[in-house]
mmCIF file of C-alpha atoms in Angstrom:
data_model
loop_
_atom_site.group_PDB
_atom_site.id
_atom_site.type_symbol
_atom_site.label_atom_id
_atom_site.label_comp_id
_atom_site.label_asym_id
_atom_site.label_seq_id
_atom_site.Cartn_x
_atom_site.Cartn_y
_atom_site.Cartn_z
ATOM 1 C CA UNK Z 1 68.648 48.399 -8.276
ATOM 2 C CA UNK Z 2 65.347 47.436 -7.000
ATOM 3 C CA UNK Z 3 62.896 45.591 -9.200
ATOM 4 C CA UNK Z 4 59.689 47.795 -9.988
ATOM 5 C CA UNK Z 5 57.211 45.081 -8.815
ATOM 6 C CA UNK Z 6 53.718 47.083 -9.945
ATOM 7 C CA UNK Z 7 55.519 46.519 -13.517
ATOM 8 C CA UNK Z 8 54.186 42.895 -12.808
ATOM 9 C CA UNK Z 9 50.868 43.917 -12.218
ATOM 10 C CA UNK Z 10 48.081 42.719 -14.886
ATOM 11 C CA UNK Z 11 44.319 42.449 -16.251
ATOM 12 C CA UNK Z 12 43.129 38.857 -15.955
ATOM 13 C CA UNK Z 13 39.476 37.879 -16.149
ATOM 14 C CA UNK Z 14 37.472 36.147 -13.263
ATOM 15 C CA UNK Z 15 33.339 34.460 -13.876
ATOM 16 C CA UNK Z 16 31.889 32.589 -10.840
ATOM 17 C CA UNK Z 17 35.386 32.331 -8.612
ATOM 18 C CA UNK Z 18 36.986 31.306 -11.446
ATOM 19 C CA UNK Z 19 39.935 32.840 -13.530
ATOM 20 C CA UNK Z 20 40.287 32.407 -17.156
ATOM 21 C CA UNK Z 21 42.610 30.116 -18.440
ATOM 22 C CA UNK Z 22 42.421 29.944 -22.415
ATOM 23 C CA UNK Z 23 40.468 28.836 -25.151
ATOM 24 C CA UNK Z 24 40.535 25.226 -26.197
ATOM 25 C CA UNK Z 25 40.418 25.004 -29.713
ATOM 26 C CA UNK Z 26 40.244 21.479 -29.795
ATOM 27 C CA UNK Z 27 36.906 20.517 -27.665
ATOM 28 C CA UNK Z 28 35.858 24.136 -28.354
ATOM 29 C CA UNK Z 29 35.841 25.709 -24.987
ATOM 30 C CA UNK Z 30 36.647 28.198 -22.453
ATOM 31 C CA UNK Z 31 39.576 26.518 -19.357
ATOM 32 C CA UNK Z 32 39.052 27.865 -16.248
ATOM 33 C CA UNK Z 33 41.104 27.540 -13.117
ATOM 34 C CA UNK Z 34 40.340 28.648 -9.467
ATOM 35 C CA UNK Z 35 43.669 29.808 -9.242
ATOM 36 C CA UNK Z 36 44.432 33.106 -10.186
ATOM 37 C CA UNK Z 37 48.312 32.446 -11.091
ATOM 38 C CA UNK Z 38 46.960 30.050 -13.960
ATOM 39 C CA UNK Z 39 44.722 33.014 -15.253
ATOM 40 C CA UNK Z 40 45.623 34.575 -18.739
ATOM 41 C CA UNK Z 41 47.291 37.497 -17.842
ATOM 42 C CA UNK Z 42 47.727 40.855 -20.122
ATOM 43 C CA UNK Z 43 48.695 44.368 -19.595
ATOM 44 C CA UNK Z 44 46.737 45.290 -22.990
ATOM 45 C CA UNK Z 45 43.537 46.634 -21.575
ATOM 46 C CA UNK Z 46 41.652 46.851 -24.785
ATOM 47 C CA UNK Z 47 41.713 43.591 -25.040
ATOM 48 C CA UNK Z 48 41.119 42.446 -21.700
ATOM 49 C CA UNK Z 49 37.616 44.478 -21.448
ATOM 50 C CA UNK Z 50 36.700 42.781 -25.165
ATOM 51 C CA UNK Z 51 37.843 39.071 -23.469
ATOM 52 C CA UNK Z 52 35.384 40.390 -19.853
ATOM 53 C CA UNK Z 53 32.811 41.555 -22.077
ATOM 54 C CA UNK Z 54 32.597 37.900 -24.749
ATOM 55 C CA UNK Z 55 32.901 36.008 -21.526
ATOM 56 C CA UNK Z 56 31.184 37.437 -19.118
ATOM 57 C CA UNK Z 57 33.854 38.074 -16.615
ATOM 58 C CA UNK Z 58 35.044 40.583 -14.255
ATOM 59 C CA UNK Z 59 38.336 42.546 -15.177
ATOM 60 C CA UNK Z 60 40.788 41.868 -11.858
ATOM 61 C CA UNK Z 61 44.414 43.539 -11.573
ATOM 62 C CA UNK Z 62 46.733 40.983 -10.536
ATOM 63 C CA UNK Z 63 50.299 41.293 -9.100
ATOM 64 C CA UNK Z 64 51.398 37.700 -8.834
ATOM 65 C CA UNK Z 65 54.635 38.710 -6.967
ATOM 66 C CA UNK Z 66 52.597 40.048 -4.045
ATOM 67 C CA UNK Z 67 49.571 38.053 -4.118
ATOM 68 C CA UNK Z 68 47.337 40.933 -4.390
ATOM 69 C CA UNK Z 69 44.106 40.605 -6.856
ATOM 70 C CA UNK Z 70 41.152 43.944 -6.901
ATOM 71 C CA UNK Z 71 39.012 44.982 -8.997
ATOM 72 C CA UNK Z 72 39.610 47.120 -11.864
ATOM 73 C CA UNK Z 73 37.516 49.634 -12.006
ATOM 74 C CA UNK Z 74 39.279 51.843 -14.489
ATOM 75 C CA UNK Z 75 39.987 54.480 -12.132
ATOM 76 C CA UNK Z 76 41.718 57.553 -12.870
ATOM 77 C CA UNK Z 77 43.577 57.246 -16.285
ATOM 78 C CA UNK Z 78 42.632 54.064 -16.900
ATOM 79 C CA UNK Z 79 44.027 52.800 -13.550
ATOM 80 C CA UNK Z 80 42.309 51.910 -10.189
ATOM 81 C CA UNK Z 81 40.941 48.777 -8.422
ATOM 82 C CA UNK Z 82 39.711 48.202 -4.908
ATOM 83 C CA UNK Z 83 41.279 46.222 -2.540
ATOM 84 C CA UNK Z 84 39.734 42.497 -1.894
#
């Protein structure tokens, strides 16, 4: 059976060419990375537009198995995203 790759696909949250990482509690803190496969990735979009919205950040969909990042846009449903 072939694997369902847009199962993989994600909301992660980019600011200045930069994807979110995490919060560090300890020096109080947002990580960043320029890479997107380091990004905190969720499929919960709820909370990825409250995470874009307290940072400041774009909301990108992600499929880390083909390398593709857009835009989400929201879309029809709740889906979409252009192409970068």
């Amino acid at each position: 059976m072939k694997p369902n790759i847009r199962k993989k696909t994600c909301l992660i949250v980019r600011k200045n060419n930069r994807y979110l990482v995490g919060w560090n509690s300890i020096m109080g803190c947002l990580n960043w990375s320029t890479s997107q496969y380091d990004a905190w990735r969720t499929r919960d979009r709820n909370a990825a537009e409250m995470v874009a919205r307290r940072t400041g950040g774009t909301l990108m969909l992600f499929n880390p198995i083909v390398n593709q990042i857009a835009i989400y846009d929201g879309g029809r449903n709740g889906r979409g995203g252009k192409v970068l």
